[in-house]
PDB file of C-alpha atoms in Angstrom:
ATOM      1  CA  UNK K 282     -10.012  44.455 -13.141  1.00  0.00           C
ATOM      2  CA  UNK K 283     -13.649  43.421 -13.544  1.00  0.00           C
ATOM      3  CA  UNK K 284     -15.294  41.012 -15.920  1.00  0.00           C
ATOM      4  CA  UNK K 285     -16.377  43.974 -18.054  1.00  0.00           C
ATOM      5  CA  UNK K 286     -12.743  44.968 -18.486  1.00  0.00           C
ATOM      6  CA  UNK K 287     -11.830  41.468 -19.621  1.00  0.00           C
ATOM      7  CA  UNK K 288     -14.601  41.493 -22.173  1.00  0.00           C
ATOM      8  CA  UNK K 289     -13.404  44.816 -23.541  1.00  0.00           C
ATOM      9  CA  UNK K 290     -10.157  43.097 -24.565  1.00  0.00           C
ATOM     10  CA  UNK K 291     -11.893  41.897 -27.710  1.00  0.00           C
ATOM     11  CA  UNK K 292     -10.159  39.671 -30.203  1.00  0.00           C
ATOM     12  CA  UNK K 293      -9.614  40.773 -33.786  1.00  0.00           C
ATOM     13  CA  UNK K 294     -12.531  39.837 -36.027  1.00  0.00           C
ATOM     14  CA  UNK K 295     -11.114  37.583 -38.756  1.00  0.00           C
ATOM     15  CA  UNK K 296     -11.797  37.455 -41.596  1.00  0.00           C
ATOM     16  CA  UNK K 297     -12.666  41.140 -41.585  1.00  0.00           C
ATOM     17  CA  UNK K 298     -15.314  40.876 -44.270  1.00  0.00           C
ATOM     18  CA  UNK K 299     -17.097  37.589 -44.731  1.00  0.00           C
ATOM     19  CA  UNK K 300     -20.573  36.129 -44.999  1.00  0.00           C
ATOM     20  CA  UNK K 301     -19.917  34.489 -41.627  1.00  0.00           C
ATOM     21  CA  UNK K 302     -19.730  37.905 -39.940  1.00  0.00           C
ATOM     22  CA  UNK K 303     -23.486  38.198 -40.352  1.00  0.00           C
ATOM     23  CA  UNK K 304     -24.044  35.139 -38.141  1.00  0.00           C
ATOM     24  CA  UNK K 305     -20.907  34.773 -35.993  1.00  0.00           C
ATOM     25  CA  UNK K 306     -19.326  37.678 -34.090  1.00  0.00           C
ATOM     26  CA  UNK K 307     -15.758  36.254 -34.184  1.00  0.00           C
ATOM     27  CA  UNK K 308     -15.777  33.692 -37.030  1.00  0.00           C
ATOM     28  CA  UNK K 309     -12.181  32.433 -36.915  1.00  0.00           C
ATOM     29  CA  UNK K 310     -11.813  31.864 -33.161  1.00  0.00           C
ATOM     30  CA  UNK K 311     -15.341  30.450 -32.963  1.00  0.00           C
ATOM     31  CA  UNK K 312     -14.577  27.837 -35.626  1.00  0.00           C
ATOM     32  CA  UNK K 313     -11.245  27.015 -33.947  1.00  0.00           C
ATOM     33  CA  UNK K 314     -12.853  26.427 -30.542  1.00  0.00           C
ATOM     34  CA  UNK K 315     -15.723  24.465 -32.082  1.00  0.00           C
ATOM     35  CA  UNK K 316     -13.283  22.215 -33.945  1.00  0.00           C
ATOM     36  CA  UNK K 317     -11.185  21.831 -30.793  1.00  0.00           C
ATOM     37  CA  UNK K 318     -14.227  20.779 -28.763  1.00  0.00           C
ATOM     38  CA  UNK K 319     -15.205  18.207 -31.401  1.00  0.00           C
ATOM     39  CA  UNK K 320     -11.654  16.837 -31.586  1.00  0.00           C
ATOM     40  CA  UNK K 321     -11.454  16.513 -27.788  1.00  0.00           C
ATOM     41  CA  UNK K 322     -14.747  14.617 -27.571  1.00  0.00           C
ATOM     42  CA  UNK K 323     -13.621  12.282 -30.369  1.00  0.00           C
ATOM     43  CA  UNK K 324     -10.292  11.602 -28.636  1.00  0.00           C
ATOM     44  CA  UNK K 325     -12.073  10.993 -25.302  1.00  0.00           C
ATOM     45  CA  UNK K 326     -14.396   8.467 -26.966  1.00  0.00           C
ATOM     46  CA  UNK K 327     -11.531   6.644 -28.691  1.00  0.00           C
ATOM     47  CA  UNK K 328      -9.552   6.438 -25.445  1.00  0.00           C
ATOM     48  CA  UNK K 329     -12.559   5.189 -23.472  1.00  0.00           C
ATOM     49  CA  UNK K 330     -13.328   2.358 -25.871  1.00  0.00           C
ATOM     50  CA  UNK K 331      -9.864   1.372 -27.132  1.00  0.00           C
ATOM     51  CA  UNK K 332      -7.159   2.479 -24.698  1.00  0.00           C
ATOM     52  CA  UNK K 333      -8.558   2.203 -21.191  1.00  0.00           C
ATOM     53  CA  UNK K 334      -8.932  -1.532 -20.528  1.00  0.00           C
ATOM     54  CA  UNK K 335      -8.019  -4.952 -21.868  1.00  0.00           C
ATOM     55  CA  UNK K 336     -10.109  -8.105 -22.331  1.00  0.00           C
ATOM     56  CA  UNK K 337      -8.926 -11.091 -20.282  1.00  0.00           C
ATOM     57  CA  UNK K 338     -11.047 -14.255 -20.408  1.00  0.00           C
ATOM     58  CA  UNK K 339     -13.849 -12.241 -22.053  1.00  0.00           C
ATOM     59  CA  UNK K 340     -13.851  -9.769 -19.196  1.00  0.00           C
ATOM     60  CA  UNK K 341     -12.550  -6.202 -19.292  1.00  0.00           C
ATOM     61  CA  UNK K 342      -9.678  -5.649 -16.889  1.00  0.00           C
ATOM     62  CA  UNK K 343      -8.081  -2.302 -16.018  1.00  0.00           C
ATOM     63  CA  UNK K 344      -4.936  -1.817 -13.950  1.00  0.00           C
ATOM     64  CA  UNK K 345      -3.058   1.369 -13.137  1.00  0.00           C
ATOM     65  CA  UNK K 346      -0.485   0.676 -15.855  1.00  0.00           C
ATOM     66  CA  UNK K 347      -3.039   0.995 -18.666  1.00  0.00           C
ATOM     67  CA  UNK K 348      -5.780   3.100 -17.076  1.00  0.00           C
ATOM     68  CA  UNK K 349      -6.360   6.326 -19.006  1.00  0.00           C
ATOM     69  CA  UNK K 350      -9.432   7.475 -17.082  1.00  0.00           C
ATOM     70  CA  UNK K 351      -7.790  10.752 -16.040  1.00  0.00           C
ATOM     71  CA  UNK K 352      -6.790  11.401 -19.649  1.00  0.00           C
ATOM     72  CA  UNK K 353     -10.430  10.905 -20.660  1.00  0.00           C
ATOM     73  CA  UNK K 354     -11.456  13.456 -18.040  1.00  0.00           C
ATOM     74  CA  UNK K 355      -8.815  15.863 -19.358  1.00  0.00           C
ATOM     75  CA  UNK K 356     -10.124  15.647 -22.916  1.00  0.00           C
ATOM     76  CA  UNK K 357     -13.733  15.975 -21.780  1.00  0.00           C
ATOM     77  CA  UNK K 358     -13.021  19.089 -19.697  1.00  0.00           C
ATOM     78  CA  UNK K 359     -10.955  20.631 -22.494  1.00  0.00           C
ATOM     79  CA  UNK K 360     -13.803  19.851 -24.883  1.00  0.00           C
ATOM     80  CA  UNK K 361     -16.297  21.551 -22.579  1.00  0.00           C
ATOM     81  CA  UNK K 362     -14.018  24.583 -22.413  1.00  0.00           C
ATOM     82  CA  UNK K 363     -13.889  24.644 -26.192  1.00  0.00           C
ATOM     83  CA  UNK K 364     -17.676  24.363 -26.432  1.00  0.00           C
ATOM     84  CA  UNK K 365     -18.122  27.173 -23.893  1.00  0.00           C
ATOM     85  CA  UNK K 366     -15.789  29.455 -25.838  1.00  0.00           C
ATOM     86  CA  UNK K 367     -17.495  28.529 -29.091  1.00  0.00           C
ATOM     87  CA  UNK K 368     -20.784  29.861 -27.798  1.00  0.00           C
ATOM     88  CA  UNK K 369     -19.114  32.843 -26.174  1.00  0.00           C
ATOM     89  CA  UNK K 370     -17.275  34.094 -29.257  1.00  0.00           C
ATOM     90  CA  UNK K 371     -20.184  33.375 -31.572  1.00  0.00           C
ATOM     91  CA  UNK K 372     -22.439  35.738 -29.629  1.00  0.00           C
ATOM     92  CA  UNK K 373     -22.694  39.440 -30.300  1.00  0.00           C
ATOM     93  CA  UNK K 374     -21.238  40.905 -27.108  1.00  0.00           C
ATOM     94  CA  UNK K 375     -23.197  44.127 -27.566  1.00  0.00           C
ATOM     95  CA  UNK K 376     -26.514  42.253 -27.414  1.00  0.00           C
ATOM     96  CA  UNK K 377     -25.655  39.341 -25.138  1.00  0.00           C
ATOM     97  CA  UNK K 378     -23.322  40.939 -22.588  1.00  0.00           C
ATOM     98  CA  UNK K 379     -24.663  39.141 -19.513  1.00  0.00           C
ATOM     99  CA  UNK K 380     -24.626  35.758 -21.234  1.00  0.00           C
ATOM    100  CA  UNK K 381     -21.074  36.340 -22.417  1.00  0.00           C
ATOM    101  CA  UNK K 382     -19.956  37.088 -18.857  1.00  0.00           C
ATOM    102  CA  UNK K 383     -21.336  33.725 -17.757  1.00  0.00           C
ATOM    103  CA  UNK K 384     -19.523  31.851 -20.513  1.00  0.00           C
ATOM    104  CA  UNK K 385     -16.359  33.852 -19.826  1.00  0.00           C
ATOM    105  CA  UNK K 386     -16.304  32.794 -16.165  1.00  0.00           C
ATOM    106  CA  UNK K 387     -17.201  29.204 -17.128  1.00  0.00           C
ATOM    107  CA  UNK K 388     -14.334  29.140 -19.615  1.00  0.00           C
ATOM    108  CA  UNK K 389     -11.772  30.319 -17.053  1.00  0.00           C
ATOM    109  CA  UNK K 390     -13.059  27.823 -14.482  1.00  0.00           C
ATOM    110  CA  UNK K 391     -12.763  24.989 -16.991  1.00  0.00           C
ATOM    111  CA  UNK K 392      -9.261  26.183 -17.895  1.00  0.00           C
ATOM    112  CA  UNK K 393      -8.205  25.714 -14.281  1.00  0.00           C
ATOM    113  CA  UNK K 394      -9.825  22.286 -14.152  1.00  0.00           C
ATOM    114  CA  UNK K 395      -8.054  21.362 -17.388  1.00  0.00           C
ATOM    115  CA  UNK K 396      -4.674  22.195 -15.849  1.00  0.00           C
ATOM    116  CA  UNK K 397      -5.571  20.091 -12.795  1.00  0.00           C
ATOM    117  CA  UNK K 398      -6.566  17.007 -14.795  1.00  0.00           C
ATOM    118  CA  UNK K 399      -3.489  17.265 -17.014  1.00  0.00           C
ATOM    119  CA  UNK K 400      -1.204  17.410 -13.975  1.00  0.00           C
ATOM    120  CA  UNK K 401      -2.999  14.406 -12.445  1.00  0.00           C
ATOM    121  CA  UNK K 402      -2.717  12.442 -15.698  1.00  0.00           C
ATOM    122  CA  UNK K 403       1.021  13.064 -15.947  1.00  0.00           C
ATOM    123  CA  UNK K 404       1.520  12.248 -12.270  1.00  0.00           C
ATOM    124  CA  UNK K 405      -0.316   8.958 -12.822  1.00  0.00           C
ATOM    125  CA  UNK K 406       2.109   8.262 -15.660  1.00  0.00           C
ATOM    126  CA  UNK K 407       5.073   8.977 -13.399  1.00  0.00           C
ATOM    127  CA  UNK K 408       3.771   6.773 -10.593  1.00  0.00           C
ATOM    128  CA  UNK K 409       2.644   3.706 -12.491  1.00  0.00           C
ATOM    129  CA  UNK K 410       4.281   3.651 -15.921  1.00  0.00           C
ATOM    130  CA  UNK K 411       7.640   5.369 -15.728  1.00  0.00           C
ATOM    131  CA  UNK K 412       9.204   3.038 -13.154  1.00  0.00           C
ATOM    132  CA  UNK K 413      10.872  -0.341 -13.386  1.00  0.00           C
ATOM    133  CA  UNK K 414       8.852  -3.448 -14.205  1.00  0.00           C
ATOM    134  CA  UNK K 415       9.411  -4.908 -10.744  1.00  0.00           C
ATOM    135  CA  UNK K 416       8.093  -1.762  -9.051  1.00  0.00           C
ATOM    136  CA  UNK K 417       5.114  -1.624 -11.423  1.00  0.00           C
ATOM    137  CA  UNK K 418       4.173  -5.209 -10.635  1.00  0.00           C
ATOM    138  CA  UNK K 419       4.356  -4.491  -6.913  1.00  0.00           C
ATOM    139  CA  UNK K 420       2.153  -1.416  -7.295  1.00  0.00           C
ATOM    140  CA  UNK K 421      -0.343  -3.379  -9.368  1.00  0.00           C
ATOM    141  CA  UNK K 422      -0.676  -6.084  -6.739  1.00  0.00           C
ATOM    142  CA  UNK K 423      -1.048  -3.546  -3.948  1.00  0.00           C
ATOM    143  CA  UNK K 424      -3.468  -1.151  -5.619  1.00  0.00           C
ATOM    144  CA  UNK K 425      -5.336  -3.204  -8.220  1.00  0.00           C
ATOM    145  CA  UNK K 426      -6.604  -6.471  -6.687  1.00  0.00           C
ATOM    146  CA  UNK K 427      -9.115  -8.090  -9.029  1.00  0.00           C
ATOM    147  CA  UNK K 428     -11.073  -9.344  -6.033  1.00  0.00           C
ATOM    148  CA  UNK K 429     -11.377  -7.091  -3.001  1.00  0.00           C
ATOM    149  CA  UNK K 430     -10.250  -8.521   0.372  1.00  0.00           C
ATOM    150  CA  UNK K 431     -13.058  -9.931   2.510  1.00  0.00           C
ATOM    151  CA  UNK K 432     -11.660  -8.834   5.856  1.00  0.00           C
ATOM    152  CA  UNK K 433     -12.174  -5.115   5.300  1.00  0.00           C
ATOM    153  CA  UNK K 434     -15.352  -3.126   5.679  1.00  0.00           C
ATOM    154  CA  UNK K 435     -16.418  -0.816   2.878  1.00  0.00           C
ATOM    155  CA  UNK K 436     -15.344   2.402   4.612  1.00  0.00           C
ATOM    156  CA  UNK K 437     -12.033   0.980   5.841  1.00  0.00           C
ATOM    157  CA  UNK K 438     -11.282  -0.389   2.379  1.00  0.00           C
ATOM    158  CA  UNK K 439     -12.004   3.003   0.789  1.00  0.00           C
ATOM    159  CA  UNK K 440      -9.721   4.776   3.275  1.00  0.00           C
ATOM    160  CA  UNK K 441      -7.020   2.193   2.609  1.00  0.00           C
ATOM    161  CA  UNK K 442      -7.281   2.789  -1.136  1.00  0.00           C
ATOM    162  CA  UNK K 443      -7.076   6.563  -0.695  1.00  0.00           C
ATOM    163  CA  UNK K 444      -3.986   6.272   1.517  1.00  0.00           C
ATOM    164  CA  UNK K 445      -2.253   4.114  -1.092  1.00  0.00           C
ATOM    165  CA  UNK K 446      -3.221   6.153  -4.151  1.00  0.00           C
ATOM    166  CA  UNK K 447      -3.495   9.817  -3.108  1.00  0.00           C
ATOM    167  CA  UNK K 448      -0.077  11.434  -2.828  1.00  0.00           C
ATOM    168  CA  UNK K 449       1.121  14.740  -1.430  1.00  0.00           C
ATOM    169  CA  UNK K 450       1.802  16.048  -4.929  1.00  0.00           C
ATOM    170  CA  UNK K 451      -1.803  15.386  -5.980  1.00  0.00           C
ATOM    171  CA  UNK K 452      -3.067  17.237  -2.907  1.00  0.00           C
ATOM    172  CA  UNK K 453      -0.779  20.105  -3.918  1.00  0.00           C
ATOM    173  CA  UNK K 454      -2.272  20.149  -7.449  1.00  0.00           C
ATOM    174  CA  UNK K 455      -5.745  20.371  -5.930  1.00  0.00           C
ATOM    175  CA  UNK K 456      -4.610  23.186  -3.638  1.00  0.00           C
ATOM    176  CA  UNK K 457      -3.311  25.176  -6.640  1.00  0.00           C
ATOM    177  CA  UNK K 458      -6.666  24.681  -8.374  1.00  0.00           C
ATOM    178  CA  UNK K 459      -8.611  25.880  -5.332  1.00  0.00           C
ATOM    179  CA  UNK K 460      -6.366  28.959  -5.072  1.00  0.00           C
ATOM    180  CA  UNK K 461      -7.027  29.687  -8.735  1.00  0.00           C
ATOM    181  CA  UNK K 462     -10.801  29.462  -8.225  1.00  0.00           C
ATOM    182  CA  UNK K 463     -10.727  31.618  -5.098  1.00  0.00           C
ATOM    183  CA  UNK K 464      -8.741  34.431  -6.708  1.00  0.00           C
ATOM    184  CA  UNK K 465     -10.756  34.167  -9.921  1.00  0.00           C
ATOM    185  CA  UNK K 466     -14.049  34.867  -8.213  1.00  0.00           C
ATOM    186  CA  UNK K 467     -12.592  37.326  -5.688  1.00  0.00           C
ATOM    187  CA  UNK K 468     -10.965  39.323  -8.472  1.00  0.00           C
ATOM    188  CA  UNK K 469     -14.182  39.425 -10.508  1.00  0.00           C
ATOM    189  CA  UNK K 470     -16.151  40.641  -7.488  1.00  0.00           C
ATOM    190  CA  UNK K 471     -13.585  43.041  -5.992  1.00  0.00           C
ATOM    191  CA  UNK K 472     -12.301  44.451  -9.310  1.00  0.00           C
ATOM    192  CA  UNK K 473      -8.836  44.891  -7.845  1.00  0.00           C
ATOM    193  CA  UNK K 474      -5.654  45.063  -9.955  1.00  0.00           C
ATOM    194  CA  UNK K 475      -3.701  43.220  -7.255  1.00  0.00           C
ATOM    195  CA  UNK K 476      -6.022  40.232  -7.442  1.00  0.00           C
ATOM    196  CA  UNK K 477      -5.735  40.364 -11.232  1.00  0.00           C
ATOM    197  CA  UNK K 478      -1.981  39.750 -11.109  1.00  0.00           C
ATOM    198  CA  UNK K 479      -2.376  37.148  -8.365  1.00  0.00           C
ATOM    199  CA  UNK K 480      -4.863  35.369 -10.622  1.00  0.00           C
ATOM    200  CA  UNK K 481      -2.355  35.350 -13.482  1.00  0.00           C
ATOM    201  CA  UNK K 482       0.239  34.004 -11.055  1.00  0.00           C
ATOM    202  CA  UNK K 483      -2.141  31.213 -10.064  1.00  0.00           C
ATOM    203  CA  UNK K 484      -2.673  30.373 -13.745  1.00  0.00           C
ATOM    204  CA  UNK K 485       1.060  29.936 -14.247  1.00  0.00           C
ATOM    205  CA  UNK K 486       1.476  28.137 -10.905  1.00  0.00           C
ATOM    206  CA  UNK K 487      -1.135  25.571 -11.901  1.00  0.00           C
ATOM    207  CA  UNK K 488       0.794  24.709 -15.058  1.00  0.00           C
ATOM    208  CA  UNK K 489       4.259  24.485 -13.506  1.00  0.00           C
ATOM    209  CA  UNK K 490       3.641  20.870 -12.343  1.00  0.00           C
ATOM    210  CA  UNK K 491       2.628  19.960 -15.909  1.00  0.00           C
ATOM    211  CA  UNK K 492       5.948  21.051 -17.388  1.00  0.00           C
ATOM    212  CA  UNK K 493       7.893  19.694 -14.400  1.00  0.00           C
ATOM    213  CA  UNK K 494       6.299  16.243 -14.678  1.00  0.00           C
ATOM    214  CA  UNK K 495       6.775  16.191 -18.448  1.00  0.00           C
ATOM    215  CA  UNK K 496      10.488  16.935 -18.003  1.00  0.00           C
ATOM    216  CA  UNK K 497      10.809  14.304 -15.255  1.00  0.00           C
ATOM    217  CA  UNK K 498       9.144  11.616 -17.373  1.00  0.00           C
ATOM    218  CA  UNK K 499      11.083  12.579 -20.496  1.00  0.00           C
ATOM    219  CA  UNK K 500      14.582  12.731 -19.045  1.00  0.00           C
ATOM    220  CA  UNK K 501      14.439  10.195 -16.184  1.00  0.00           C
ATOM    221  CA  UNK K 502      15.912   6.843 -17.150  1.00  0.00           C
ATOM    222  CA  UNK K 503      15.198   3.642 -15.219  1.00  0.00           C
ATOM    223  CA  UNK K 504      17.692   1.167 -16.592  1.00  0.00           C
ATOM    224  CA  UNK K 505      15.997   0.884 -19.971  1.00  0.00           C
ATOM    225  CA  UNK K 506      12.510   0.717 -18.465  1.00  0.00           C
ATOM    226  CA  UNK K 507       9.750   3.280 -18.825  1.00  0.00           C
ATOM    227  CA  UNK K 508       8.475   5.104 -21.913  1.00  0.00           C
ATOM    228  CA  UNK K 509      10.173   4.601 -25.262  1.00  0.00           C
ATOM    229  CA  UNK K 510      12.136   7.379 -26.910  1.00  0.00           C
ATOM    230  CA  UNK K 511       9.247   7.970 -29.292  1.00  0.00           C
ATOM    231  CA  UNK K 512       6.804   8.305 -26.391  1.00  0.00           C
ATOM    232  CA  UNK K 513       9.077  10.781 -24.646  1.00  0.00           C
ATOM    233  CA  UNK K 514       9.251  12.901 -27.794  1.00  0.00           C
ATOM    234  CA  UNK K 515       5.435  12.870 -28.085  1.00  0.00           C
ATOM    235  CA  UNK K 516       5.088  13.921 -24.447  1.00  0.00           C
ATOM    236  CA  UNK K 517       7.612  16.731 -24.677  1.00  0.00           C
ATOM    237  CA  UNK K 518       6.050  18.126 -27.836  1.00  0.00           C
ATOM    238  CA  UNK K 519       2.603  18.012 -26.241  1.00  0.00           C
ATOM    239  CA  UNK K 520       3.908  19.835 -23.157  1.00  0.00           C
ATOM    240  CA  UNK K 521       5.675  22.491 -25.247  1.00  0.00           C
ATOM    241  CA  UNK K 522       2.603  23.264 -27.346  1.00  0.00           C
ATOM    242  CA  UNK K 523       0.568  23.394 -24.139  1.00  0.00           C
ATOM    243  CA  UNK K 524       2.702  26.271 -22.836  1.00  0.00           C
ATOM    244  CA  UNK K 525       0.441  28.756 -24.614  1.00  0.00           C
ATOM    245  CA  UNK K 526      -2.347  27.772 -22.189  1.00  0.00           C
ATOM    246  CA  UNK K 527      -0.356  29.036 -19.209  1.00  0.00           C
ATOM    247  CA  UNK K 528      -1.992  32.443 -19.655  1.00  0.00           C
ATOM    248  CA  UNK K 529      -5.662  33.147 -20.420  1.00  0.00           C
ATOM    249  CA  UNK K 530      -6.661  34.166 -23.919  1.00  0.00           C
ATOM    250  CA  UNK K 531      -7.448  37.756 -22.932  1.00  0.00           C
ATOM    251  CA  UNK K 532      -3.826  38.244 -21.845  1.00  0.00           C
ATOM    252  CA  UNK K 533      -2.536  37.139 -25.244  1.00  0.00           C
ATOM    253  CA  UNK K 534      -5.073  39.483 -26.882  1.00  0.00           C
ATOM    254  CA  UNK K 535      -3.729  42.359 -24.795  1.00  0.00           C
ATOM    255  CA  UNK K 536      -0.093  42.000 -25.846  1.00  0.00           C
ATOM    256  CA  UNK K 537      -0.213  40.498 -29.345  1.00  0.00           C
ATOM    257  CA  UNK K 538      -0.631  42.748 -32.421  1.00  0.00           C
ATOM    258  CA  UNK K 539      -4.139  43.163 -33.766  1.00  0.00           C
ATOM    259  CA  UNK K 540      -5.415  42.644 -37.271  1.00  0.00           C
ATOM    260  CA  UNK K 541      -5.519  39.520 -39.418  1.00  0.00           C
ATOM    261  CA  UNK K 542      -1.972  38.822 -40.676  1.00  0.00           C
ATOM    262  CA  UNK K 543      -3.134  35.687 -42.507  1.00  0.00           C
ATOM    263  CA  UNK K 544      -6.514  37.168 -43.470  1.00  0.00           C
ATOM    264  CA  UNK K 545      -8.377  34.211 -41.968  1.00  0.00           C
ATOM    265  CA  UNK K 546      -6.463  34.097 -38.681  1.00  0.00           C
ATOM    266  CA  UNK K 547      -5.287  36.650 -36.137  1.00  0.00           C
ATOM    267  CA  UNK K 548      -2.195  36.209 -33.963  1.00  0.00           C
ATOM    268  CA  UNK K 549      -4.437  35.036 -31.120  1.00  0.00           C
ATOM    269  CA  UNK K 550      -5.991  32.455 -33.449  1.00  0.00           C
ATOM    270  CA  UNK K 551      -2.541  31.113 -34.275  1.00  0.00           C
ATOM    271  CA  UNK K 552      -1.777  30.824 -30.561  1.00  0.00           C
ATOM    272  CA  UNK K 553      -4.999  28.903 -30.027  1.00  0.00           C
ATOM    273  CA  UNK K 554      -4.213  26.513 -32.893  1.00  0.00           C
ATOM    274  CA  UNK K 555      -1.369  25.146 -30.754  1.00  0.00           C
ATOM    275  CA  UNK K 556      -4.008  23.302 -28.717  1.00  0.00           C
ATOM    276  CA  UNK K 557      -4.627  20.975 -31.649  1.00  0.00           C
ATOM    277  CA  UNK K 558      -0.970  19.982 -31.749  1.00  0.00           C
ATOM    278  CA  UNK K 559      -0.927  19.587 -27.969  1.00  0.00           C
ATOM    279  CA  UNK K 560      -3.911  17.232 -27.723  1.00  0.00           C
ATOM    280  CA  UNK K 561      -2.665  15.219 -30.710  1.00  0.00           C
ATOM    281  CA  UNK K 562       0.792  14.630 -29.221  1.00  0.00           C
ATOM    282  CA  UNK K 563      -0.689  13.821 -25.804  1.00  0.00           C
ATOM    283  CA  UNK K 564      -2.980  11.275 -27.484  1.00  0.00           C
ATOM    284  CA  UNK K 565      -0.068   9.691 -29.353  1.00  0.00           C
ATOM    285  CA  UNK K 566       1.847   9.539 -26.080  1.00  0.00           C
ATOM    286  CA  UNK K 567      -0.875   7.807 -24.049  1.00  0.00           C
ATOM    287  CA  UNK K 568      -1.622   5.432 -26.944  1.00  0.00           C
ATOM    288  CA  UNK K 569       2.064   4.470 -27.143  1.00  0.00           C
ATOM    289  CA  UNK K 570       2.179   3.898 -23.388  1.00  0.00           C
ATOM    290  CA  UNK K 571      -0.978   1.784 -23.488  1.00  0.00           C
ATOM    291  CA  UNK K 572       0.496  -0.447 -26.197  1.00  0.00           C
ATOM    292  CA  UNK K 573       3.741  -0.774 -24.238  1.00  0.00           C
ATOM    293  CA  UNK K 574       2.010  -1.800 -21.006  1.00  0.00           C
ATOM    294  CA  UNK K 575      -0.971  -3.833 -22.203  1.00  0.00           C
ATOM    295  CA  UNK K 576       0.871  -7.169 -22.282  1.00  0.00           C
ATOM    296  CA  UNK K 577       2.129  -6.647 -18.742  1.00  0.00           C
ATOM    297  CA  UNK K 578      -1.426  -5.816 -17.669  1.00  0.00           C
ATOM    298  CA  UNK K 579      -2.672  -9.119 -19.135  1.00  0.00           C
ATOM    299  CA  UNK K 580       0.101 -11.024 -17.368  1.00  0.00           C
ATOM    300  CA  UNK K 581      -0.714  -9.293 -14.057  1.00  0.00           C
ATOM    301  CA  UNK K 582      -4.424 -10.070 -14.419  1.00  0.00           C
ATOM    302  CA  UNK K 583      -3.809 -13.730 -15.196  1.00  0.00           C
ATOM    303  CA  UNK K 584      -1.328 -13.957 -12.310  1.00  0.00           C
ATOM    304  CA  UNK K 585      -3.850 -12.511  -9.844  1.00  0.00           C
ATOM    305  CA  UNK K 586      -6.576 -14.841 -11.076  1.00  0.00           C
ATOM    306  CA  UNK K 587      -4.257 -17.832 -10.580  1.00  0.00           C
ATOM    307  CA  UNK K 588      -3.329 -16.652  -7.081  1.00  0.00           C
ATOM    308  CA  UNK K 589      -6.995 -16.131  -6.191  1.00  0.00           C
ATOM    309  CA  UNK K 590      -8.339 -19.395  -7.610  1.00  0.00           C
ATOM    310  CA  UNK K 591      -5.339 -21.655  -7.014  1.00  0.00           C
ATOM    311  CA  UNK K 592      -7.091 -24.961  -6.380  1.00  0.00           C
ATOM    312  CA  UNK K 593      -3.752 -26.566  -5.510  1.00  0.00           C
ATOM    313  CA  UNK K 594      -4.207 -24.990  -2.069  1.00  0.00           C
ATOM    314  CA  UNK K 595      -7.033 -27.437  -1.464  1.00  0.00           C
TER     315      UNK K 595
END
């Protein structure tokens, strides 16, 4: 199936008769994606400035237990996807067919990258926040020294960091993403139905680690340690609402009924609205985890500073 075939799976135009139809080809879905992009950029900004580091002795410190850098990347990529789809669905496909193809491919590529960053963010949670306090402290000391060792060269130190931080599961997530990209572009070029179904399989495969990690974090108990019950509920709700992203939008448009059942929204629009709930619950989850771990981060930072500048050794 070629890109032209995907584009022919047009979404219902809702509302059917509105002033907006004169300026926007698909008003409802365009507004939804535009609002989603804005919300994602706002969340990314809030996380970057409020929930990604802590001030210790007037200096910003970030350890693995409170770092939300991957979450910021997730929200930024999802926001870019929303912005791309906003432009795409606002255009008149009959007049801007080539431009729409470009935004269509960009949107699918960003969808794959979104799944990758979400899996990495949840895996970071599992590694550094969902274990016992003793294990977390050990990981912090091994992976987050405030002052780099002097006996390692730059390249050797970088390799050492990669060996400690990059896991087999993260390599697997990257492999799934590469497979998705390969079959996406091969299918568009070859226009083969077999590659079309392989591509859909890759879409689902990329999201399986997301649900698996969410279930592991939610239902794994570590002797009272790890996320609170409230955090686990936030995470599970975010993962459940994210299930609708396991398949591209054109697949939902193919199988869902047409028309505008709520006048303003189509069934596809209602599916897409789940993204708002998903990003909200994920934000509440990471915020709750930041608050839970920030005191431990401060203690770890102060402890490392004391160990580094312990003048009693002299």
